[in-house]
mmCIF file of C-alpha atoms and ligand atoms in Angstrom:
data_model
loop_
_atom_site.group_PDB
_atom_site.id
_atom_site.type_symbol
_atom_site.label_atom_id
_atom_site.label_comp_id
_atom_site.label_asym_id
_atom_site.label_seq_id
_atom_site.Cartn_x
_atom_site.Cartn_y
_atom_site.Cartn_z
ATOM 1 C CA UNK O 131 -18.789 -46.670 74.002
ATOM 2 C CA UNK O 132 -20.461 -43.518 72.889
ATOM 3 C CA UNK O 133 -19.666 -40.041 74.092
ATOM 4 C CA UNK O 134 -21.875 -36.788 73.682
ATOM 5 C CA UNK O 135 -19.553 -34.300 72.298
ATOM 6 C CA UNK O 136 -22.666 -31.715 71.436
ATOM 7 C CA UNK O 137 -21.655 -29.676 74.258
ATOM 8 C CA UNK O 138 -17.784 -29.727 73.294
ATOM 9 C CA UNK O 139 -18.739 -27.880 70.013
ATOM 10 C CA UNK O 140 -20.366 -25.293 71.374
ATOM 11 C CA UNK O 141 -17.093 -24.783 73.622
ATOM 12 C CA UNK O 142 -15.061 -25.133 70.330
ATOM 13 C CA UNK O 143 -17.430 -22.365 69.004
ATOM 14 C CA UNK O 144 -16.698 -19.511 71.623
ATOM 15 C CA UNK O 145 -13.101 -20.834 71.642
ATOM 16 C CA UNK O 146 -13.130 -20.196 67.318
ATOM 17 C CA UNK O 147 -14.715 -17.372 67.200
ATOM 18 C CA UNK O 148 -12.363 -15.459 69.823
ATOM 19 C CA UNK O 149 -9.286 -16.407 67.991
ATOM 20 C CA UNK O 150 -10.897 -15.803 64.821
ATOM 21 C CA UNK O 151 -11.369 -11.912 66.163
ATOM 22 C CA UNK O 152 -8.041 -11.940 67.454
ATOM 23 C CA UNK O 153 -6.578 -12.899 64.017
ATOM 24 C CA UNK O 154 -8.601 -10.473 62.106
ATOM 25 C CA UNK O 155 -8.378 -7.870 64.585
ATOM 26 C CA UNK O 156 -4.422 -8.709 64.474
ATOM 27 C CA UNK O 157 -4.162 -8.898 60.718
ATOM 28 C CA UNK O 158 -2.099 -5.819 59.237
ATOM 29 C CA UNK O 159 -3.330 -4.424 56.077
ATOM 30 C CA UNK O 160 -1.604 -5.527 53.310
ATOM 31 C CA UNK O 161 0.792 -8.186 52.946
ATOM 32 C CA UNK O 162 1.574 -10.189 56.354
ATOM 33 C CA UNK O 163 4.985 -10.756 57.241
ATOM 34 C CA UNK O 164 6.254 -14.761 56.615
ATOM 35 C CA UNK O 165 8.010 -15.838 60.139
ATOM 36 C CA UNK O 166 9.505 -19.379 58.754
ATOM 37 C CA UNK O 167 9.238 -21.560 55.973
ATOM 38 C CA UNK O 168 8.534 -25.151 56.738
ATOM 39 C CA UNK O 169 8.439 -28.158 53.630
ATOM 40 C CA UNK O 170 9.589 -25.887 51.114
ATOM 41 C CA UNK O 171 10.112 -22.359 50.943
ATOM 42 C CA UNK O 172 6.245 -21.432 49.589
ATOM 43 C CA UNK O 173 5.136 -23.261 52.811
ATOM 44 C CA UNK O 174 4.721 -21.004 55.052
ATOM 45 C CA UNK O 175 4.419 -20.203 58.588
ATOM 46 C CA UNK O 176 3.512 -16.197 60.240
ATOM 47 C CA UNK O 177 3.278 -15.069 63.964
ATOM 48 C CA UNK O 178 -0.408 -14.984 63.752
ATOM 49 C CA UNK O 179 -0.520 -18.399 62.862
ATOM 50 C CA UNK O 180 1.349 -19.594 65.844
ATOM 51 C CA UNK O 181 -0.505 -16.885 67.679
ATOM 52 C CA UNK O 182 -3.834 -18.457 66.653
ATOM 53 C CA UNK O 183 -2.457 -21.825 67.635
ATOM 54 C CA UNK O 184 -1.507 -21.008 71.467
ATOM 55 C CA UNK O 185 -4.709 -19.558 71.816
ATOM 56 C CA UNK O 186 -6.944 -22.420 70.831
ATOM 57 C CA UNK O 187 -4.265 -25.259 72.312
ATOM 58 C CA UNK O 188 -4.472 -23.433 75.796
ATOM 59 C CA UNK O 189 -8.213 -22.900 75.790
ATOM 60 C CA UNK O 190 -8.294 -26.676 75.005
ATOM 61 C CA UNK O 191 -5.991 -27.680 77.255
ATOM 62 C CA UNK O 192 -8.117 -25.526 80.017
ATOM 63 C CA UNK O 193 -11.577 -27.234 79.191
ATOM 64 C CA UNK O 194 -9.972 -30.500 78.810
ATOM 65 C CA UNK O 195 -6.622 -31.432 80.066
ATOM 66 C CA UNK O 196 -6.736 -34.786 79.871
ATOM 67 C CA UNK O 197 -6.846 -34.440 75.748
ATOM 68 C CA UNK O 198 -4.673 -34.669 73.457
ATOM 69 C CA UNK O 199 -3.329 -32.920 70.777
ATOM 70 C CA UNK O 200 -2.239 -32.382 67.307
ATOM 71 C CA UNK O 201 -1.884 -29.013 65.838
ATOM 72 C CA UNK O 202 -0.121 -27.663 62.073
ATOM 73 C CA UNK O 203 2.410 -25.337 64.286
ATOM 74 C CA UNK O 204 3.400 -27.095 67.338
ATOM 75 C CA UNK O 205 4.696 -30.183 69.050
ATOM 76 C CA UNK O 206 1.817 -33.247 69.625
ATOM 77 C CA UNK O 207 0.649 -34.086 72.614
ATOM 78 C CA UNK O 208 -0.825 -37.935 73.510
ATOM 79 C CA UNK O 209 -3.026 -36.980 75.904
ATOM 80 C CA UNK O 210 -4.985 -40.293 78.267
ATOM 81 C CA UNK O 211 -8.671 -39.447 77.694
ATOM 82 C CA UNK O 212 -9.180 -40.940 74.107
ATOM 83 C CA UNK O 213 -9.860 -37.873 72.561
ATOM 84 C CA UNK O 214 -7.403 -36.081 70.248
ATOM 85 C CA UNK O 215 -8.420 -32.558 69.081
ATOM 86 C CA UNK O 216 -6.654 -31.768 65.781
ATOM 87 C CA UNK O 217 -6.490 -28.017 65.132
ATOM 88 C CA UNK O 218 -5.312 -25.984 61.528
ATOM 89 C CA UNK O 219 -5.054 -22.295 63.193
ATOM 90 C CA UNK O 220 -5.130 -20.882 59.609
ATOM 91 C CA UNK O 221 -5.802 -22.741 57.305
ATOM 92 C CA UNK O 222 -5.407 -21.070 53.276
ATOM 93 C CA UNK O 223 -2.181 -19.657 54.913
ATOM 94 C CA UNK O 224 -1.611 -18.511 51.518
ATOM 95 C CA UNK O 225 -4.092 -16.322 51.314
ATOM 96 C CA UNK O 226 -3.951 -14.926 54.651
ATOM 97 C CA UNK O 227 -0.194 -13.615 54.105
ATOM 98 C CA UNK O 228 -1.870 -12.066 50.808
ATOM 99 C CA UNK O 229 -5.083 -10.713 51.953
ATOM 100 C CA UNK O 230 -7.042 -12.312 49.514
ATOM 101 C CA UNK O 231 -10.045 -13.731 50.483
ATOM 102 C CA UNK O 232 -10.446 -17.901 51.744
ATOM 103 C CA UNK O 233 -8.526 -18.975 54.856
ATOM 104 C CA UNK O 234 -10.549 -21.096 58.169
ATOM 105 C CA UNK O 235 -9.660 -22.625 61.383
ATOM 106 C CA UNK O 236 -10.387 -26.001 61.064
ATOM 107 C CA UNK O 237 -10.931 -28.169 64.383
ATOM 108 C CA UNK O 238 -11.608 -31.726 64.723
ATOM 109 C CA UNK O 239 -11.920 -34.143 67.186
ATOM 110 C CA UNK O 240 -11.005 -37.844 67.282
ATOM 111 C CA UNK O 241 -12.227 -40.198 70.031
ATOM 112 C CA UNK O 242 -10.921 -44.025 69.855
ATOM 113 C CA UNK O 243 -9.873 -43.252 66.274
ATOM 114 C CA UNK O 244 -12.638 -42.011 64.740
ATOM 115 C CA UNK O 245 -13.678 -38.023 63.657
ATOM 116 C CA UNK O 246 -16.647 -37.276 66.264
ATOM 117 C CA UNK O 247 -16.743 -33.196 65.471
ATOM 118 C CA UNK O 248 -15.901 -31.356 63.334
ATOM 119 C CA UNK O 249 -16.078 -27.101 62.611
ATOM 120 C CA UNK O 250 -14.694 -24.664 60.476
ATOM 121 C CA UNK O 251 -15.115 -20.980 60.596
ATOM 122 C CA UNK O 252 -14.366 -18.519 57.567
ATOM 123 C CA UNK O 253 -12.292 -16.523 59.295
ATOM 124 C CA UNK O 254 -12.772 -13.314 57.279
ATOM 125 C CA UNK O 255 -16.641 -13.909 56.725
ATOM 126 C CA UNK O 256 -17.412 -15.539 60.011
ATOM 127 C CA UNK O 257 -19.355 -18.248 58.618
ATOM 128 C CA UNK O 258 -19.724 -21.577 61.058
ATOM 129 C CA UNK O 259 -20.059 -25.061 59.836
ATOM 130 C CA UNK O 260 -19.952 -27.955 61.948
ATOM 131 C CA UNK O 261 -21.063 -31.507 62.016
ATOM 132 C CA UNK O 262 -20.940 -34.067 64.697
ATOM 133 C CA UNK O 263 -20.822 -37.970 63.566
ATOM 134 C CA UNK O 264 -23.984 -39.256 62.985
ATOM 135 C CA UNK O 265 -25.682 -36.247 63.908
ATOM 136 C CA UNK O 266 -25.727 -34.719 59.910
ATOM 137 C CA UNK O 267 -23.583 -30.880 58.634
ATOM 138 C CA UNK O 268 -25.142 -27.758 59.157
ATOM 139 C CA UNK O 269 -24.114 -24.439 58.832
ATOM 140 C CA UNK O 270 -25.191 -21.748 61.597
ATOM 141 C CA UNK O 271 -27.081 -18.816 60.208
ATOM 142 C CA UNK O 272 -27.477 -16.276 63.578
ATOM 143 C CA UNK O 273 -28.914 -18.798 66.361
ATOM 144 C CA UNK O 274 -30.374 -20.930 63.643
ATOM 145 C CA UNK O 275 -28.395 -24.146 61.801
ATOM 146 C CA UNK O 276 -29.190 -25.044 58.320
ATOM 147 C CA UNK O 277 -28.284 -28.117 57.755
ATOM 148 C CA UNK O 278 -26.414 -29.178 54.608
ATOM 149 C CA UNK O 279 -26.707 -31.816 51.997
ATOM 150 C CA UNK O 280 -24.151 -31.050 49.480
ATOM 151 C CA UNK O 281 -24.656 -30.330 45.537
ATOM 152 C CA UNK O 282 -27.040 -32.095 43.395
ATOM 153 C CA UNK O 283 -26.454 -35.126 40.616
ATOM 154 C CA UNK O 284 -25.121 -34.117 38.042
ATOM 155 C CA UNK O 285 -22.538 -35.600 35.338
ATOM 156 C CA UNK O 286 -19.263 -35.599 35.442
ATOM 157 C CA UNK O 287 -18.772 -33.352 32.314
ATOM 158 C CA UNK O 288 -21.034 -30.550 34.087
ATOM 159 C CA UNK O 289 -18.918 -30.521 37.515
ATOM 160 C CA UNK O 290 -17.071 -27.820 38.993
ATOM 161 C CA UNK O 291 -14.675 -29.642 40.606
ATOM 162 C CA UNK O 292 -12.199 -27.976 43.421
ATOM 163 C CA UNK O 293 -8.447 -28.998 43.909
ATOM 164 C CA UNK O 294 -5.071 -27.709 45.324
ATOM 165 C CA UNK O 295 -1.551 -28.003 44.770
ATOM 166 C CA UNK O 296 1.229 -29.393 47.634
ATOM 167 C CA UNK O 297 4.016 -27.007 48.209
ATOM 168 C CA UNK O 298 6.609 -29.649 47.341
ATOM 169 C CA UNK O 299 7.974 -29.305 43.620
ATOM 170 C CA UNK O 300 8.067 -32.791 42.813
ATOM 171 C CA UNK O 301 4.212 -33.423 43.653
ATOM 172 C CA UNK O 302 3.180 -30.423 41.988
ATOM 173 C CA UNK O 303 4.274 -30.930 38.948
ATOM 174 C CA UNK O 304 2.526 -34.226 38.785
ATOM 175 C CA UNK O 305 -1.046 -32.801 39.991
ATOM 176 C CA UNK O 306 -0.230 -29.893 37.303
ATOM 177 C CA UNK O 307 -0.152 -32.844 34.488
ATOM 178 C CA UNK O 308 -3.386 -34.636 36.046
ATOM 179 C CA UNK O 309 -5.312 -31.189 36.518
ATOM 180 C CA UNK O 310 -4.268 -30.783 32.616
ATOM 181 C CA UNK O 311 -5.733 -34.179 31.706
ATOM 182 C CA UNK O 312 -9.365 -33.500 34.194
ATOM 183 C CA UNK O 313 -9.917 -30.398 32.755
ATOM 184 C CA UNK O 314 -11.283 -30.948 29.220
ATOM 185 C CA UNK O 315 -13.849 -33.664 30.690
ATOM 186 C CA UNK O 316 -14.983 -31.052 33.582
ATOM 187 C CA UNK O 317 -16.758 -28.007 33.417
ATOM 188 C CA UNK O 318 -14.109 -26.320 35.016
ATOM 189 C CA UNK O 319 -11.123 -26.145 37.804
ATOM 190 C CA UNK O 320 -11.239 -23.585 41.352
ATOM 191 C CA UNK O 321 -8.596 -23.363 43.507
ATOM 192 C CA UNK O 322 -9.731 -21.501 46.437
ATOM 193 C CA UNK O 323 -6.569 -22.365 48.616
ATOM 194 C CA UNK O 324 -7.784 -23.009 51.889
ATOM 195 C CA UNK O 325 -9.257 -27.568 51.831
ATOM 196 C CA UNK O 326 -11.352 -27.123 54.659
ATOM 197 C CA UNK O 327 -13.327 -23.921 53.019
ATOM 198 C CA UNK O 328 -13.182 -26.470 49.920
ATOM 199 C CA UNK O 329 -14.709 -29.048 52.036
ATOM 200 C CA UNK O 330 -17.211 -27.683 53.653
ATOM 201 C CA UNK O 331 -18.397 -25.330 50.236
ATOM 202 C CA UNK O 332 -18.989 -28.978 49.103
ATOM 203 C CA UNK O 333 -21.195 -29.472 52.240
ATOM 204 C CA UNK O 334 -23.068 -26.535 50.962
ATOM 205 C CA UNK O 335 -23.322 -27.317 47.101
ATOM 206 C CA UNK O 336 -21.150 -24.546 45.992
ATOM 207 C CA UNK O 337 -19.004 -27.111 44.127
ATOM 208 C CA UNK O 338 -19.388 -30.433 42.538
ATOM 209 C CA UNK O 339 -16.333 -32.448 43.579
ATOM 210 C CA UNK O 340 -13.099 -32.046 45.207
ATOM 211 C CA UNK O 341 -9.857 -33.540 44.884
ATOM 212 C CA UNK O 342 -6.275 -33.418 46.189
ATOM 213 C CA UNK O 343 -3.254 -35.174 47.514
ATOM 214 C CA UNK O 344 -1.175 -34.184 50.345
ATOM 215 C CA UNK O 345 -3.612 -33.551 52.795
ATOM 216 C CA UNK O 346 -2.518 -33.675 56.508
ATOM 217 C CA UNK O 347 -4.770 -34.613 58.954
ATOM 218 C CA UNK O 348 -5.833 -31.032 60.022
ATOM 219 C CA UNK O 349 -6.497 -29.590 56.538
ATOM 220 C CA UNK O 350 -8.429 -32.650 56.165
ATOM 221 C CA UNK O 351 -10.451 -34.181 59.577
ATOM 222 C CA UNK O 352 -12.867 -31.517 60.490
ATOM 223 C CA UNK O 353 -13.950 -31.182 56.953
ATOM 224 C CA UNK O 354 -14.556 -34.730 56.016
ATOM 225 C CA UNK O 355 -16.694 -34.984 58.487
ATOM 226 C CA UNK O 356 -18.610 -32.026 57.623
ATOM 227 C CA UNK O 357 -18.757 -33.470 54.244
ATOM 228 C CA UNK O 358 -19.756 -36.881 55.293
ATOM 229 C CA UNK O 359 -22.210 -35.553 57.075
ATOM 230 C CA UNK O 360 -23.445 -33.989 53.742
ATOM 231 C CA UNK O 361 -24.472 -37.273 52.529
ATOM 232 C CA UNK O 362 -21.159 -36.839 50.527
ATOM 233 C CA UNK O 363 -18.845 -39.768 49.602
ATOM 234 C CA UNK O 364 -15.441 -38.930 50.870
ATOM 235 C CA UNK O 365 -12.503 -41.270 49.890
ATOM 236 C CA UNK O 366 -9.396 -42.258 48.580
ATOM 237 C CA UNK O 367 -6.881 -45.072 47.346
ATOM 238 C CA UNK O 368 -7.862 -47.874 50.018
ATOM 239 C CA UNK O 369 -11.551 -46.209 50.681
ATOM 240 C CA UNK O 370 -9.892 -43.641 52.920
ATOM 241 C CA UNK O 371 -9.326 -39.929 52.378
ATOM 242 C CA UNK O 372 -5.729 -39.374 53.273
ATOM 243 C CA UNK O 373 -2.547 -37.785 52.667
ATOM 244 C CA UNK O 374 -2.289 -39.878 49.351
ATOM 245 C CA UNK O 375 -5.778 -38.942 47.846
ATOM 246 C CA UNK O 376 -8.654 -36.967 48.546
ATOM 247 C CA UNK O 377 -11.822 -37.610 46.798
ATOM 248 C CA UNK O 378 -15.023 -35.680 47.632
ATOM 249 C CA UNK O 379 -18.543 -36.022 45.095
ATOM 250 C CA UNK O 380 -21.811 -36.953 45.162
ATOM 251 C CA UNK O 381 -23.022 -40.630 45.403
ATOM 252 C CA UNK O 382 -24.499 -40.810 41.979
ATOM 253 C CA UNK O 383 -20.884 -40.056 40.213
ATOM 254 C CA UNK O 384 -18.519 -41.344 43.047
ATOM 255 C CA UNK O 385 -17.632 -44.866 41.791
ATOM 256 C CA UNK O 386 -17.389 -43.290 37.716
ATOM 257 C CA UNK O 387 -15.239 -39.847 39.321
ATOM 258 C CA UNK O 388 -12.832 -41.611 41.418
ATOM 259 C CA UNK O 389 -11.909 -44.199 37.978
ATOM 260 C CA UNK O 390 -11.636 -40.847 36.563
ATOM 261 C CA UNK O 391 -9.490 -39.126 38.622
ATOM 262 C CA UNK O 392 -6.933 -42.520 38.966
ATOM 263 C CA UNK O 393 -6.795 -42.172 34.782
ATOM 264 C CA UNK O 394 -5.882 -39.096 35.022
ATOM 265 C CA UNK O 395 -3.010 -39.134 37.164
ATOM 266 C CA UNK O 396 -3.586 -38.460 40.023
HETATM 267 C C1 LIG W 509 -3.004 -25.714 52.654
HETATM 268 C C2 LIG W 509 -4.363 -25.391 52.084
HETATM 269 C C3 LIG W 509 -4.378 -25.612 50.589
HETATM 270 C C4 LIG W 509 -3.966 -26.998 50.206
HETATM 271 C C5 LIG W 509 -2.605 -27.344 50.810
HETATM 272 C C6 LIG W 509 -2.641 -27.143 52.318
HETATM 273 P P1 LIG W 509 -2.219 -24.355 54.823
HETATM 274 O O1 LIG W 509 -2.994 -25.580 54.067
HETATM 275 O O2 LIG W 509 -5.348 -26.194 52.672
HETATM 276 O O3 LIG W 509 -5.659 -25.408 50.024
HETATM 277 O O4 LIG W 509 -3.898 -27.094 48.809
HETATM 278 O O5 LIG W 509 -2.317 -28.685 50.518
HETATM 279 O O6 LIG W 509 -1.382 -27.439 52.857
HETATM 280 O O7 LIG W 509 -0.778 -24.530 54.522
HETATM 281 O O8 LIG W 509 -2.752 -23.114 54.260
HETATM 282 O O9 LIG W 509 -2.558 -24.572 56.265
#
């Protein structure tokens, strides 16, 4: 069965950009204060996180009550329409409590198990990307959308290739050792600290490849669709980006990049 959700992201735009205001217009100068600590104690949760949250899950919940939902700082909800919206309030927490630049609300949609929409906004920037399965990645530029089609061939040795680090100790050390191996075959390493601005600067060709483990699904479902939507080849162990691997590059290099990455470590 097929479902139009063209007019549910323009709802999920208004509903973005308002909390992306609030947050900005709610953001202290300086550092931001940490409320909790959730899988270890650099994971992080503040207020305006959980503010941002409440905000998007009730406008949701208003537009479409029958949906469920799955959001970074709340309880789950089932929901009995099919459709499963799966929200990262902030996402590059990091940054946010830091002030340096990089951190997106990332918001997805799932209907009978597969990613139908997704969008990220930049929430310092306000820059908008979006995609909608089968319907190609864009970015909006005023009233305008360019669409996107990710970076161009080229070899592995000549990629700038994005990653990030888990909070957990154990898992960290091991990506520090396979980073260490990547890096003398690359061009070079960024780690921008927010995975859906990573994925969707792939949309945009403003990096080469991408790779991480430890993904949960809402640093991870609006983007890969975005970059799917790209043209991009998005995958893992299995063929499926997930919590265990995260592989984003271009066609040309994806089958060479992902033997790569497994040699290394990862
Ligand atoms: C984190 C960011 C970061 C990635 C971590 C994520 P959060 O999300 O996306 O880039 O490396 O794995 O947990 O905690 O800022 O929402």
């Amino acid at each position: 069965m097929t479902k139009d959700f063209s007019t549910a992201l323009d709802q999920i735009r208004i509903i973005s950009r308002e909390a992306a205001s609030w947050g900005r217009a709610n953001r202290p100068d300086g550092r931001v204060d940490v409320a909790a600590t959730k899988s270890s104690p650099t994971d992080v949760v503040t207020e305006l996180d959980r503010g941002c949250e409440q905000r998007i899950r009730e406008a949701i919940s208003q537009h479409w009550p029958n949906d469920g939902f799955i959001g970074e700082e709340s309880a789950p909800s089932p929901g009995t329409s099919g459709v499963v919206w799966i929200v990262d309030p902030i996402d590059g927490t990091v940054n946010f409590v830091y002030g340096v630049a990089g951190y997106a609300i990332s918001i997805a949609a799932e209907y009978q198990g597969e990613t139908v929409l997704g969008y990220v906004i930049d929430i310092s920037t306000g820059a908008e990307y979006g995609a909608l399965r089968g319907g190609g990645a864009w970015r909006w530029e005023g009233a305008e959308k360019r669409t996107l089609t990710g970076p161009p061939a080229v070899p592995i040795e000549q990629m700038l290739v994005a990653t990030g680090f888990n909070y957990r100790q154990e898992l960290r050390e091991k990506q520090g050792q396979a980073v260490a191996k990547l890096l003398p075959h690359i061009r070079d390493i960024r780690r921008l600290g927010s995975a859906a601005l990573d994925l969707v600067a792939m949309a945009e060709g403003r990096l080469d490849a991408y790779v991480e483990e430890g993904l949960k699904p809402w640093d991870l479902a609006a983007g890969e669709l975005i970059a799917r939507e790209a043209g991009l080849i998005v995958t893992g162990f299995d063929g499926k980006a997930n919590e265990r691997l995260t592989i984003v590059s271009h066609n040309s290099v994806a089958r060479d990049f992902f033997d790569h990455i497994v040699r290394c470590g990862f």
